[in-house]
PDB file of C-alpha atoms in Angstrom:
ATOM      1  CA  MET A  46       0.000   0.000   0.000  1.00 44.00           C
ATOM      2  CA  SER A  47       1.299   3.443  -0.857  1.00 42.00           C
ATOM      3  CA  VAL A  48       0.151   6.914   0.166  1.00 40.00           C
ATOM      4  CA  VAL A  49      -0.564   9.729  -2.264  1.00 41.00           C
ATOM      5  CA  ASN A  50      -0.025  13.151  -0.718  1.00 40.00           C
ATOM      6  CA  ALA A  51      -3.011  15.226  -1.756  1.00 41.00           C
ATOM      7  CA  ARG A  52      -3.320  17.531   1.261  1.00 40.00           C
ATOM      8  CA  ALA A  53      -3.137  20.692  -0.817  1.00 43.00           C
ATOM      9  CA  ALA A  54      -5.589  19.666  -3.540  1.00 75.00           C
ATOM     10  CA  LEU A  55      -8.012  16.996  -2.413  1.00 92.00           C
ATOM     11  CA  TYR A  56     -11.287  18.713  -1.535  1.00 95.00           C
ATOM     12  CA  GLU A  57     -12.669  21.471  -3.735  1.00 95.00           C
ATOM     13  CA  VAL A  58     -15.497  23.295  -1.916  1.00 95.00           C
ATOM     14  CA  LEU A  59     -18.008  24.881  -4.306  1.00 96.00           C
ATOM     15  CA  ASP A  60     -20.903  25.306  -1.851  1.00 96.00           C
ATOM     16  CA  GLU A  61     -20.676  25.868   1.911  1.00 96.00           C
ATOM     17  CA  ARG A  62     -22.904  22.830   2.461  1.00 96.00           C
ATOM     18  CA  PHE A  63     -20.006  20.667   1.294  1.00 96.00           C
ATOM     19  CA  ARG A  64     -18.087  21.898   4.336  1.00 93.00           C
ATOM     20  CA  SER A  65     -20.963  22.063   6.836  1.00 92.00           C
ATOM     21  CA  GLY A  66     -22.043  18.572   5.834  1.00 91.00           C
ATOM     22  CA  ARG A  67     -18.580  17.297   6.801  1.00 93.00           C
ATOM     23  CA  CYS A  68     -17.960  16.113   3.247  1.00 95.00           C
ATOM     24  CA  ALA A  69     -14.450  17.625   3.363  1.00 92.00           C
ATOM     25  CA  ASN A  70     -13.577  16.374   6.857  1.00 89.00           C
ATOM     26  CA  GLY A  71     -12.113  12.983   6.035  1.00 89.00           C
ATOM     27  CA  ASP A  72      -8.564  11.875   5.304  1.00 93.00           C
ATOM     28  CA  ARG A  73      -6.215  14.533   4.038  1.00 90.00           C
ATOM     29  CA  GLN A  74      -4.418  12.145   1.697  1.00 89.00           C
ATOM     30  CA  TRP A  75      -5.239   9.246  -0.583  1.00 89.00           C
ATOM     31  CA  GLU A  76      -4.243   5.647  -0.116  1.00 93.00           C
ATOM     32  CA  ALA A  77      -3.364   3.762  -3.285  1.00 96.00           C
ATOM     33  CA  LEU A  78      -4.414   0.188  -2.491  1.00 97.00           C
ATOM     34  CA  HIS A  79      -3.243  -1.299  -5.774  1.00 97.00           C
ATOM     35  CA  ARG A  80      -1.581  -0.155  -8.982  1.00 97.00           C
ATOM     36  CA  GLY A  81      -1.349  -2.099 -12.203  1.00 96.00           C
ATOM     37  CA  SER A  82      -4.866  -2.331 -13.646  1.00 98.00           C
ATOM     38  CA  ARG A  83      -5.251  -1.452 -17.309  1.00 97.00           C
ATOM     39  CA  TRP A  84      -8.727   0.050 -16.782  1.00 97.00           C
ATOM     40  CA  ALA A  85     -10.141  -0.365 -13.264  1.00 98.00           C
ATOM     41  CA  GLU A  86     -13.916  -0.353 -12.841  1.00 98.00           C
ATOM     42  CA  GLY A  87     -16.730  -1.596 -10.630  1.00 97.00           C
ATOM     43  CA  PRO A  88     -15.295  -1.792  -7.081  1.00 98.00           C
ATOM     44  CA  VAL A  89     -17.612  -3.476  -4.580  1.00 98.00           C
ATOM     45  CA  TYR A  90     -16.948  -4.170  -0.905  1.00 97.00           C
ATOM     46  CA  LEU A  91     -17.706  -7.682   0.403  1.00 96.00           C
ATOM     47  CA  PRO A  92     -18.402  -7.295   4.151  1.00 93.00           C
ATOM     48  CA  ALA A  93     -18.271 -10.996   5.006  1.00 91.00           C
ATOM     49  CA  ALA A  94     -14.964 -11.428   3.156  1.00 93.00           C
ATOM     50  CA  ARG A  95     -13.449  -8.168   4.455  1.00 95.00           C
ATOM     51  CA  GLY A  96     -12.288  -7.293   0.972  1.00 97.00           C
ATOM     52  CA  LEU A  97     -12.848  -5.375  -2.221  1.00 98.00           C
ATOM     53  CA  VAL A  98     -13.481  -6.901  -5.642  1.00 98.00           C
ATOM     54  CA  TRP A  99     -13.106  -4.846  -8.807  1.00 98.00           C
ATOM     55  CA  SER A 100     -12.912  -5.251 -12.582  1.00 98.00           C
ATOM     56  CA  ASP A 101      -9.874  -4.800 -14.795  1.00 98.00           C
ATOM     57  CA  ILE A 102     -11.792  -4.740 -18.067  1.00 98.00           C
ATOM     58  CA  PRO A 103      -9.143  -4.984 -20.836  1.00 98.00           C
ATOM     59  CA  ASN A 104      -7.175  -7.583 -18.853  1.00 98.00           C
ATOM     60  CA  ASP A 105     -10.381  -9.644 -18.556  1.00 98.00           C
ATOM     61  CA  ARG A 106     -10.181 -10.271 -14.832  1.00 98.00           C
ATOM     62  CA  LEU A 107     -11.674  -9.563 -11.439  1.00 98.00           C
ATOM     63  CA  LEU A 108      -9.182  -8.646  -8.730  1.00 98.00           C
ATOM     64  CA  ARG A 109      -9.579  -8.822  -4.940  1.00 98.00           C
ATOM     65  CA  TRP A 110      -7.954  -6.723  -2.201  1.00 98.00           C
ATOM     66  CA  ASP A 111      -7.820  -8.285   1.275  1.00 98.00           C
ATOM     67  CA  GLU A 112      -8.584  -5.647   3.898  1.00 96.00           C
ATOM     68  CA  THR A 113      -6.923  -7.634   6.679  1.00 96.00           C
ATOM     69  CA  THR A 114      -3.582  -8.177   4.919  1.00 97.00           C
ATOM     70  CA  GLY A 115      -3.480  -5.585   2.136  1.00 96.00           C
ATOM     71  CA  GLU A 116      -2.713  -8.333  -0.368  1.00 97.00           C
ATOM     72  CA  VAL A 117      -4.183  -8.310  -3.892  1.00 98.00           C
ATOM     73  CA  GLY A 118      -4.877 -11.398  -5.965  1.00 98.00           C
ATOM     74  CA  VAL A 119      -6.964 -12.550  -8.921  1.00 98.00           C
ATOM     75  CA  PHE A 120     -10.564 -13.293  -7.986  1.00 98.00           C
ATOM     76  CA  ARG A 121     -11.491 -14.684 -11.428  1.00 98.00           C
ATOM     77  CA  SER A 122      -9.849 -14.765 -14.860  1.00 98.00           C
ATOM     78  CA  PRO A 123     -11.071 -14.903 -17.559  1.00 98.00           C
ATOM     79  CA  ALA A 124     -14.131 -13.038 -16.351  1.00 98.00           C
ATOM     80  CA  GLY A 125     -15.988 -11.933 -19.483  1.00 98.00           C
ATOM     81  CA  HIS A 126     -14.436  -8.436 -19.580  1.00 98.00           C
ATOM     82  CA  PRO A 127     -16.399  -7.434 -16.454  1.00 98.00           C
ATOM     83  CA  ASN A 128     -17.491  -3.895 -15.684  1.00 98.00           C
ATOM     84  CA  GLY A 129     -19.927  -3.005 -12.868  1.00 98.00           C
ATOM     85  CA  ASN A 130     -20.333  -5.160  -9.769  1.00 98.00           C
ATOM     86  CA  THR A 131     -22.782  -5.097  -6.870  1.00 97.00           C
ATOM     87  CA  LEU A 132     -24.221  -7.404  -4.196  1.00 96.00           C
ATOM     88  CA  ASP A 133     -27.668  -8.935  -3.938  1.00 94.00           C
ATOM     89  CA  GLY A 134     -29.645  -9.380  -0.739  1.00 92.00           C
ATOM     90  CA  GLN A 135     -27.763 -12.575   0.113  1.00 92.00           C
ATOM     91  CA  GLY A 136     -24.344 -11.013  -0.332  1.00 93.00           C
ATOM     92  CA  ARG A 137     -23.724 -12.697  -3.683  1.00 95.00           C
ATOM     93  CA  LEU A 138     -21.685 -10.897  -6.328  1.00 97.00           C
ATOM     94  CA  VAL A 139     -23.646  -9.596  -9.329  1.00 97.00           C
ATOM     95  CA  THR A 140     -21.425  -8.749 -12.306  1.00 98.00           C
ATOM     96  CA  CYS A 141     -22.025  -7.047 -15.648  1.00 98.00           C
ATOM     97  CA  GLU A 142     -19.887  -8.950 -18.156  1.00 98.00           C
ATOM     98  CA  GLN A 143     -19.327  -6.742 -21.201  1.00 97.00           C
ATOM     99  CA  GLY A 144     -17.454  -9.341 -23.225  1.00 97.00           C
ATOM    100  CA  ASN A 145     -19.962 -12.116 -22.583  1.00 98.00           C
ATOM    101  CA  ARG A 146     -22.839  -9.629 -22.995  1.00 98.00           C
ATOM    102  CA  ARG A 147     -24.607 -10.825 -19.875  1.00 98.00           C
ATOM    103  CA  VAL A 148     -25.365 -10.239 -16.187  1.00 98.00           C
ATOM    104  CA  THR A 149     -24.237 -12.994 -13.836  1.00 98.00           C
ATOM    105  CA  ARG A 150     -24.328 -13.930 -10.158  1.00 97.00           C
ATOM    106  CA  THR A 151     -21.485 -15.647  -8.326  1.00 98.00           C
ATOM    107  CA  GLU A 152     -22.964 -18.174  -5.924  1.00 97.00           C
ATOM    108  CA  HIS A 153     -21.580 -18.855  -2.452  1.00 95.00           C
ATOM    109  CA  ASP A 154     -19.910 -22.010  -3.763  1.00 96.00           C
ATOM    110  CA  GLY A 155     -18.121 -20.034  -6.498  1.00 96.00           C
ATOM    111  CA  SER A 156     -20.266 -21.201  -9.402  1.00 97.00           C
ATOM    112  CA  VAL A 157     -21.636 -18.605 -11.828  1.00 98.00           C
ATOM    113  CA  THR A 158     -25.323 -18.257 -12.714  1.00 97.00           C
ATOM    114  CA  VAL A 159     -26.428 -16.330 -15.811  1.00 97.00           C
ATOM    115  CA  LEU A 160     -29.231 -13.940 -14.871  1.00 97.00           C
ATOM    116  CA  ALA A 161     -29.716 -12.201 -18.221  1.00 97.00           C
ATOM    117  CA  ASP A 162     -28.105 -12.356 -21.652  1.00 98.00           C
ATOM    118  CA  ARG A 163     -31.031 -11.569 -23.981  1.00 98.00           C
ATOM    119  CA  TYR A 164     -34.037  -9.327 -24.338  1.00 98.00           C
ATOM    120  CA  ARG A 165     -36.868 -10.772 -26.425  1.00 97.00           C
ATOM    121  CA  GLY A 166     -34.489 -13.286 -27.949  1.00 97.00           C
ATOM    122  CA  LYS A 167     -31.839 -10.746 -28.961  1.00 98.00           C
ATOM    123  CA  ARG A 168     -28.420 -10.591 -27.343  1.00 98.00           C
ATOM    124  CA  LEU A 169     -27.788  -7.722 -24.977  1.00 98.00           C
ATOM    125  CA  ASN A 170     -25.222  -5.110 -26.075  1.00 98.00           C
ATOM    126  CA  SER A 171     -22.762  -5.025 -23.161  1.00 98.00           C
ATOM    127  CA  PRO A 172     -24.206  -4.679 -19.632  1.00 98.00           C
ATOM    128  CA  ASN A 173     -22.379  -1.938 -17.767  1.00 98.00           C
ATOM    129  CA  ASP A 174     -23.669  -1.395 -14.224  1.00 98.00           C
ATOM    130  CA  ALA A 175     -26.299  -2.945 -11.963  1.00 98.00           C
ATOM    131  CA  ALA A 176     -28.397  -2.026  -8.930  1.00 97.00           C
ATOM    132  CA  VAL A 177     -30.394  -4.404  -6.740  1.00 96.00           C
ATOM    133  CA  ARG A 178     -33.698  -3.317  -5.224  1.00 95.00           C
ATOM    134  CA  SER A 179     -34.914  -4.582  -1.849  1.00 92.00           C
ATOM    135  CA  ASP A 180     -37.622  -6.665  -3.587  1.00 93.00           C
ATOM    136  CA  GLY A 181     -34.845  -8.717  -5.211  1.00 93.00           C
ATOM    137  CA  SER A 182     -35.158  -7.252  -8.699  1.00 95.00           C
ATOM    138  CA  ILE A 183     -31.921  -6.422 -10.520  1.00 97.00           C
ATOM    139  CA  TRP A 184     -31.711  -3.344 -12.734  1.00 98.00           C
ATOM    140  CA  PHE A 185     -28.906  -2.816 -15.241  1.00 98.00           C
ATOM    141  CA  SER A 186     -27.721  -0.465 -17.974  1.00 98.00           C
ATOM    142  CA  ASP A 187     -26.852  -1.750 -21.438  1.00 98.00           C
ATOM    143  CA  PRO A 188     -24.800   0.666 -23.590  1.00 98.00           C
ATOM    144  CA  GLU A 189     -22.610  -0.398 -26.513  1.00 98.00           C
ATOM    145  CA  PHE A 190     -19.175   0.251 -24.986  1.00 97.00           C
ATOM    146  CA  GLY A 191     -18.260  -3.442 -24.888  1.00 97.00           C
ATOM    147  CA  ILE A 192     -19.142  -4.099 -28.523  1.00 98.00           C
ATOM    148  CA  ALA A 193     -17.668  -0.879 -29.926  1.00 97.00           C
ATOM    149  CA  SER A 194     -14.156  -2.377 -30.048  1.00 96.00           C
ATOM    150  CA  ASP A 195     -12.060  -5.309 -28.875  1.00 97.00           C
ATOM    151  CA  TYR A 196     -10.542  -3.277 -26.041  1.00 96.00           C
ATOM    152  CA  GLU A 197     -13.385  -3.643 -23.510  1.00 95.00           C
ATOM    153  CA  GLY A 198     -15.047  -6.705 -24.996  1.00 96.00           C
ATOM    154  CA  HIS A 199     -15.632  -8.005 -28.513  1.00 97.00           C
ATOM    155  CA  ARG A 200     -16.487  -5.847 -31.504  1.00 98.00           C
ATOM    156  CA  ALA A 201     -19.988  -6.638 -32.773  1.00 98.00           C
ATOM    157  CA  GLU A 202     -23.155  -5.077 -34.110  1.00 97.00           C
ATOM    158  CA  SER A 203     -26.012  -4.408 -31.734  1.00 98.00           C
ATOM    159  CA  GLU A 204     -28.850  -6.890 -32.117  1.00 98.00           C
ATOM    160  CA  ILE A 205     -31.253  -4.761 -30.072  1.00 97.00           C
ATOM    161  CA  GLY A 206     -30.504  -1.479 -31.829  1.00 96.00           C
ATOM    162  CA  GLY A 207     -30.897   0.635 -28.692  1.00 97.00           C
ATOM    163  CA  ARG A 208     -29.114   1.543 -25.475  1.00 98.00           C
ATOM    164  CA  ASN A 209     -31.487   0.932 -22.591  1.00 98.00           C
ATOM    165  CA  VAL A 210     -32.031   0.123 -18.927  1.00 98.00           C
ATOM    166  CA  TYR A 211     -33.594  -3.226 -17.998  1.00 98.00           C
ATOM    167  CA  ARG A 212     -35.028  -4.965 -14.950  1.00 97.00           C
ATOM    168  CA  ILE A 213     -34.688  -8.652 -14.095  1.00 97.00           C
ATOM    169  CA  ASP A 214     -37.727  -9.847 -12.165  1.00 94.00           C
ATOM    170  CA  PRO A 215     -37.123 -10.876  -8.521  1.00 91.00           C
ATOM    171  CA  ASP A 216     -37.700 -14.534  -9.334  1.00 80.00           C
ATOM    172  CA  GLY A 217     -34.861 -14.401 -11.867  1.00 72.00           C
ATOM    173  CA  GLY A 218     -37.334 -14.625 -14.723  1.00 79.00           C
ATOM    174  CA  GLU A 219     -38.306 -12.098 -17.362  1.00 92.00           C
ATOM    175  CA  VAL A 220     -36.031  -9.280 -18.494  1.00 97.00           C
ATOM    176  CA  ARG A 221     -38.090  -6.110 -18.921  1.00 97.00           C
ATOM    177  CA  LEU A 222     -37.169  -2.843 -20.630  1.00 98.00           C
ATOM    178  CA  VAL A 223     -37.822  -0.019 -18.149  1.00 98.00           C
ATOM    179  CA  ALA A 224     -36.167   3.054 -19.716  1.00 98.00           C
ATOM    180  CA  ASP A 225     -34.856   3.971 -23.168  1.00 97.00           C
ATOM    181  CA  GLY A 226     -33.732   7.008 -25.134  1.00 96.00           C
ATOM    182  CA  PHE A 227     -30.161   6.954 -23.819  1.00 98.00           C
ATOM    183  CA  SER A 228     -26.983   7.687 -25.738  1.00 97.00           C
ATOM    184  CA  GLY A 229     -24.712   5.849 -23.295  1.00 97.00           C
ATOM    185  CA  PRO A 230     -26.494   4.601 -20.139  1.00 98.00           C
ATOM    186  CA  ASN A 231     -23.930   3.903 -17.451  1.00 98.00           C
ATOM    187  CA  GLY A 232     -24.180   4.120 -13.662  1.00 98.00           C
ATOM    188  CA  LEU A 233     -27.525   3.663 -11.947  1.00 98.00           C
ATOM    189  CA  VAL A 234     -28.590   3.838  -8.317  1.00 97.00           C
ATOM    190  CA  PHE A 235     -31.764   3.919  -6.238  1.00 96.00           C
ATOM    191  CA  SER A 236     -32.470   6.788  -3.863  1.00 94.00           C
ATOM    192  CA  PRO A 237     -32.372   5.931  -0.145  1.00 91.00           C
ATOM    193  CA  ASP A 238     -36.116   5.213  -0.038  1.00 92.00           C
ATOM    194  CA  GLU A 239     -36.093   3.570  -3.496  1.00 94.00           C
ATOM    195  CA  SER A 240     -38.714   6.006  -4.768  1.00 95.00           C
ATOM    196  CA  ARG A 241     -36.374   7.224  -7.511  1.00 97.00           C
ATOM    197  CA  LEU A 242     -33.861   5.693  -9.890  1.00 98.00           C
ATOM    198  CA  LEU A 243     -31.015   7.854 -11.153  1.00 98.00           C
ATOM    199  CA  VAL A 244     -29.155   6.883 -14.326  1.00 98.00           C
ATOM    200  CA  SER A 245     -26.053   8.564 -15.713  1.00 98.00           C
ATOM    201  CA  ASP A 246     -25.600   8.913 -19.457  1.00 98.00           C
ATOM    202  CA  SER A 247     -21.891   9.150 -20.271  1.00 97.00           C
ATOM    203  CA  ILE A 248     -22.393  10.365 -23.832  1.00 97.00           C
ATOM    204  CA  ALA A 249     -25.192  12.883 -23.172  1.00 97.00           C
ATOM    205  CA  ASN A 250     -23.187  13.700 -19.993  1.00 97.00           C
ATOM    206  CA  HIS A 251     -26.077  14.130 -17.613  1.00 98.00           C
ATOM    207  CA  ILE A 252     -27.956  12.187 -14.943  1.00 98.00           C
ATOM    208  CA  ARG A 253     -31.632  11.395 -15.542  1.00 98.00           C
ATOM    209  CA  SER A 254     -34.090  10.945 -12.679  1.00 98.00           C
ATOM    210  CA  PHE A 255     -37.047   8.559 -12.710  1.00 98.00           C
ATOM    211  CA  THR A 256     -39.877   7.962 -10.247  1.00 98.00           C
ATOM    212  CA  VAL A 257     -40.325   4.262  -9.454  1.00 97.00           C
ATOM    213  CA  GLY A 258     -43.931   3.107  -9.432  1.00 95.00           C
ATOM    214  CA  GLU A 259     -45.323   0.496  -7.073  1.00 89.00           C
ATOM    215  CA  ASP A 260     -45.419  -1.949  -9.981  1.00 89.00           C
ATOM    216  CA  GLY A 261     -41.763  -1.277 -10.859  1.00 90.00           C
ATOM    217  CA  THR A 262     -42.459   0.937 -13.860  1.00 94.00           C
ATOM    218  CA  LEU A 263     -40.619   4.225 -14.319  1.00 97.00           C
ATOM    219  CA  SER A 264     -41.796   7.740 -15.109  1.00 97.00           C
ATOM    220  CA  GLU A 265     -39.179  10.330 -15.959  1.00 94.00           C
ATOM    221  CA  ASP A 266     -38.716  13.406 -13.771  1.00 94.00           C
ATOM    222  CA  GLY A 267     -36.080  15.095 -15.940  1.00 96.00           C
ATOM    223  CA  VAL A 268     -32.362  15.771 -15.702  1.00 98.00           C
ATOM    224  CA  PHE A 269     -30.991  15.768 -12.151  1.00 98.00           C
ATOM    225  CA  ALA A 270     -27.550  17.152 -13.048  1.00 97.00           C
ATOM    226  CA  SER A 271     -25.355  17.934 -16.052  1.00 97.00           C
ATOM    227  CA  CYS A 272     -21.582  17.553 -15.990  1.00 96.00           C
ATOM    228  CA  THR A 273     -19.509  20.599 -16.929  1.00 90.00           C
ATOM    229  CA  THR A 274     -16.127  19.234 -15.823  1.00 92.00           C
ATOM    230  CA  GLY A 275     -15.332  15.706 -17.008  1.00 93.00           C
ATOM    231  CA  ASN A 276     -17.843  13.007 -17.964  1.00 95.00           C
ATOM    232  CA  PHE A 277     -20.279  11.131 -15.752  1.00 97.00           C
ATOM    233  CA  ASP A 278     -19.709   7.431 -15.141  1.00 97.00           C
ATOM    234  CA  ASN A 279     -21.152   5.611 -12.114  1.00 96.00           C
ATOM    235  CA  ILE A 280     -23.043   7.186  -9.192  1.00 98.00           C
ATOM    236  CA  ARG A 281     -23.600   6.402  -5.475  1.00 97.00           C
ATOM    237  CA  PHE A 282     -25.661   7.869  -2.613  1.00 97.00           C
ATOM    238  CA  ASP A 283     -24.514   8.563   0.913  1.00 96.00           C
ATOM    239  CA  ASP A 284     -26.903   8.172   3.855  1.00 93.00           C
ATOM    240  CA  ALA A 285     -27.827  11.871   3.781  1.00 94.00           C
ATOM    241  CA  GLY A 286     -29.121  11.607   0.221  1.00 94.00           C
ATOM    242  CA  ARG A 287     -26.143  13.333  -1.407  1.00 97.00           C
ATOM    243  CA  LEU A 288     -25.127  11.881  -4.747  1.00 98.00           C
ATOM    244  CA  TRP A 289     -21.445  11.113  -5.448  1.00 98.00           C
ATOM    245  CA  ALA A 290     -20.599  10.795  -9.122  1.00 98.00           C
ATOM    246  CA  ALA A 291     -17.478   9.484 -10.828  1.00 98.00           C
ATOM    247  CA  ALA A 292     -16.710  12.207 -13.368  1.00 98.00           C
ATOM    248  CA  MET A 293     -13.670  10.845 -15.212  1.00 97.00           C
ATOM    249  CA  GLU A 294     -11.154  13.709 -15.615  1.00 96.00           C
ATOM    250  CA  GLY A 295     -13.333  15.824 -13.308  1.00 96.00           C
ATOM    251  CA  GLY A 296     -12.654  13.634 -10.274  1.00 97.00           C
ATOM    252  CA  VAL A 297     -15.574  12.808  -7.972  1.00 97.00           C
ATOM    253  CA  HIS A 298     -18.528  15.216  -7.832  1.00 98.00           C
ATOM    254  CA  CYS A 299     -20.843  15.558  -4.828  1.00 98.00           C
ATOM    255  CA  TYR A 300     -24.430  16.793  -5.328  1.00 98.00           C
ATOM    256  CA  HIS A 301     -26.961  17.936  -2.747  1.00 97.00           C
ATOM    257  CA  PRO A 302     -30.401  16.271  -3.044  1.00 96.00           C
ATOM    258  CA  ASP A 303     -31.607  19.506  -4.659  1.00 95.00           C
ATOM    259  CA  GLY A 304     -29.131  18.976  -7.534  1.00 96.00           C
ATOM    260  CA  THR A 305     -26.567  21.589  -6.507  1.00 97.00           C
ATOM    261  CA  LEU A 306     -22.931  20.656  -7.082  1.00 98.00           C
ATOM    262  CA  LEU A 307     -21.432  21.020  -3.596  1.00 97.00           C
ATOM    263  CA  GLY A 308     -17.821  20.092  -4.218  1.00 97.00           C
ATOM    264  CA  ARG A 309     -15.335  17.754  -5.805  1.00 96.00           C
ATOM    265  CA  LEU A 310     -12.675  15.269  -4.805  1.00 96.00           C
ATOM    266  CA  LEU A 311      -9.611  15.603  -7.004  1.00 95.00           C
ATOM    267  CA  ILE A 312      -7.301  12.662  -7.659  1.00 93.00           C
ATOM    268  CA  PRO A 313      -4.387  12.208 -10.063  1.00 93.00           C
ATOM    269  CA  GLU A 314      -6.121   9.808 -12.476  1.00 96.00           C
ATOM    270  CA  THR A 315      -9.351   9.543 -14.436  1.00 97.00           C
ATOM    271  CA  VAL A 316     -12.162   8.389 -12.128  1.00 97.00           C
ATOM    272  CA  ALA A 317     -14.427   5.726 -13.617  1.00 96.00           C
ATOM    273  CA  ASN A 318     -16.152   4.369 -10.522  1.00 97.00           C
ATOM    274  CA  VAL A 319     -16.749   4.981  -6.823  1.00 98.00           C
ATOM    275  CA  ARG A 320     -18.160   2.805  -4.034  1.00 97.00           C
ATOM    276  CA  PHE A 321     -18.627   3.223  -0.291  1.00 97.00           C
ATOM    277  CA  GLY A 322     -17.475   0.292   1.811  1.00 96.00           C
ATOM    278  CA  GLY A 323     -15.588  -0.822   4.872  1.00 96.00           C
ATOM    279  CA  PRO A 324     -17.143  -2.111   8.116  1.00 93.00           C
ATOM    280  CA  ARG A 325     -18.853   1.269   8.698  1.00 94.00           C
ATOM    281  CA  ARG A 326     -19.407   2.191   5.026  1.00 95.00           C
ATOM    282  CA  ASN A 327     -17.334   5.355   5.510  1.00 96.00           C
ATOM    283  CA  ARG A 328     -14.496   4.364   3.222  1.00 97.00           C
ATOM    284  CA  LEU A 329     -14.745   5.551  -0.355  1.00 98.00           C
ATOM    285  CA  PHE A 330     -13.106   3.258  -2.906  1.00 98.00           C
ATOM    286  CA  ILE A 331     -12.276   4.919  -6.225  1.00 98.00           C
ATOM    287  CA  ALA A 332     -11.335   3.224  -9.490  1.00 98.00           C
ATOM    288  CA  GLY A 333      -8.849   5.591 -11.110  1.00 96.00           C
ATOM    289  CA  THR A 334      -7.756   4.043 -14.398  1.00 95.00           C
ATOM    290  CA  THR A 335      -4.699   2.038 -13.275  1.00 97.00           C
ATOM    291  CA  THR A 336      -5.125   2.452  -9.518  1.00 98.00           C
ATOM    292  CA  ILE A 337      -7.627   1.689  -6.767  1.00 98.00           C
ATOM    293  CA  TYR A 338      -7.665   4.628  -4.346  1.00 98.00           C
ATOM    294  CA  SER A 339      -9.195   4.738  -0.885  1.00 96.00           C
ATOM    295  CA  LEU A 340     -10.319   7.596   1.333  1.00 96.00           C
ATOM    296  CA  MET A 341     -11.701   7.357   4.883  1.00 96.00           C
ATOM    297  CA  MET A 342     -14.474   9.938   5.147  1.00 96.00           C
ATOM    298  CA  SER A 343     -16.750  11.645   7.653  1.00 95.00           C
ATOM    299  CA  VAL A 344     -19.773  10.709   5.527  1.00 96.00           C
ATOM    300  CA  THR A 345     -21.350   7.274   5.332  1.00 95.00           C
ATOM    301  CA  GLY A 346     -22.533   5.491   2.212  1.00 96.00           C
ATOM    302  CA  LEU A 347     -25.788   3.641   1.814  1.00 91.00           C
ATOM    303  CA  PRO A 348     -25.790  -0.125   2.361  1.00 81.00           C
ATOM    304  CA  PRO A 349     -26.141  -2.345  -0.737  1.00 71.00           C
ATOM    305  CA  LEU A 350     -29.951  -2.339  -0.450  1.00 74.00           C
ATOM    306  CA  PRO A 351     -30.936   1.271   0.329  1.00 75.00           C
ATOM    307  CA  GLY A 352     -34.651   0.614   0.741  1.00 69.00           C
ATOM    308  CA  VAL A 353     -34.142  -1.277   4.007  1.00 65.00           C
ATOM    309  CA  TYR A 354     -32.300   1.655   5.580  1.00 59.00           C
ATOM    310  CA  ARG A 355     -33.811   4.907   6.870  1.00 58.00           C
ATOM    311  CA  ALA A 356     -31.642   7.723   5.551  1.00 60.00           C
ATOM    312  CA  ARG A 357     -30.931  10.830   7.599  1.00 66.00           C
ATOM    313  CA  PRO A 358     -31.645  14.253   6.044  1.00 66.00           C
ATOM    314  CA  ALA A 359     -28.867  16.125   4.274  1.00 69.00           C
ATOM    315  CA  ASP A 360     -27.315  19.071   6.086  1.00 64.00           C
ATOM    316  CA  GLY A 361     -28.536  22.400   4.757  1.00 53.00           C
TER     317      GLY A 361
END
């Protein structure tokens, strides 16, 4: 483990609520947990295993960092050029495999179950990120990044002809289209009470907000935020309802629930993905191109299933 000295340029305060909300009161320097990925993505913390799993897409592998020893090893390779990872309600790993064009679940015995690889008989494009709702349904984005070239997957034509967001029914059955009209759907996350779904669009470079109906259907509310510095990738909520967005060259952006950009975290590499973890969910893991960075913070992230947790109100 190495330390990156970022005391002078780590927190950029753009709104006083970033300071009053203690968003800038964490570590004053980064930890670099591992270097050597070709394109790091999809970090997810496994509480029972006391470790972090993430994707190294072009190298076609999942890597694992052991929190107790600091050691890093290969979790699975080949791994289908994986991208986003999350956990289901039983703590099983859910992975978006760009190269295999499918969403899978790693069972407790290590076997892999395919959850979705087609919509109405047509192959998916390249699943990118996933979110699990407390009812057991799995929602995922399906852009064309993994079929655009052989770098992140395998070059191919889209069979579906669109870039959409889908839902896998709780019983693992039907794959349903829930939102379309995207240029490059990427990160997606449920609000703390699961009443809204936010989806980032990396090509349109904004975050769309949807109201979630009781039957699981979506109605669009509009654009929650547009990115003026960098490009949006994945997104995560903290327990005060603030949204933290990986913004590529723009670092990590923090938004108040009202959509105001409060501040930024600046790191030395392009930020593709962020995830709260650790025993108290107050450690932010950041996938920065070749490096996995870590920052202990004074804010706390939502648990994997936000709907079972009562969020506290945001400061200000």
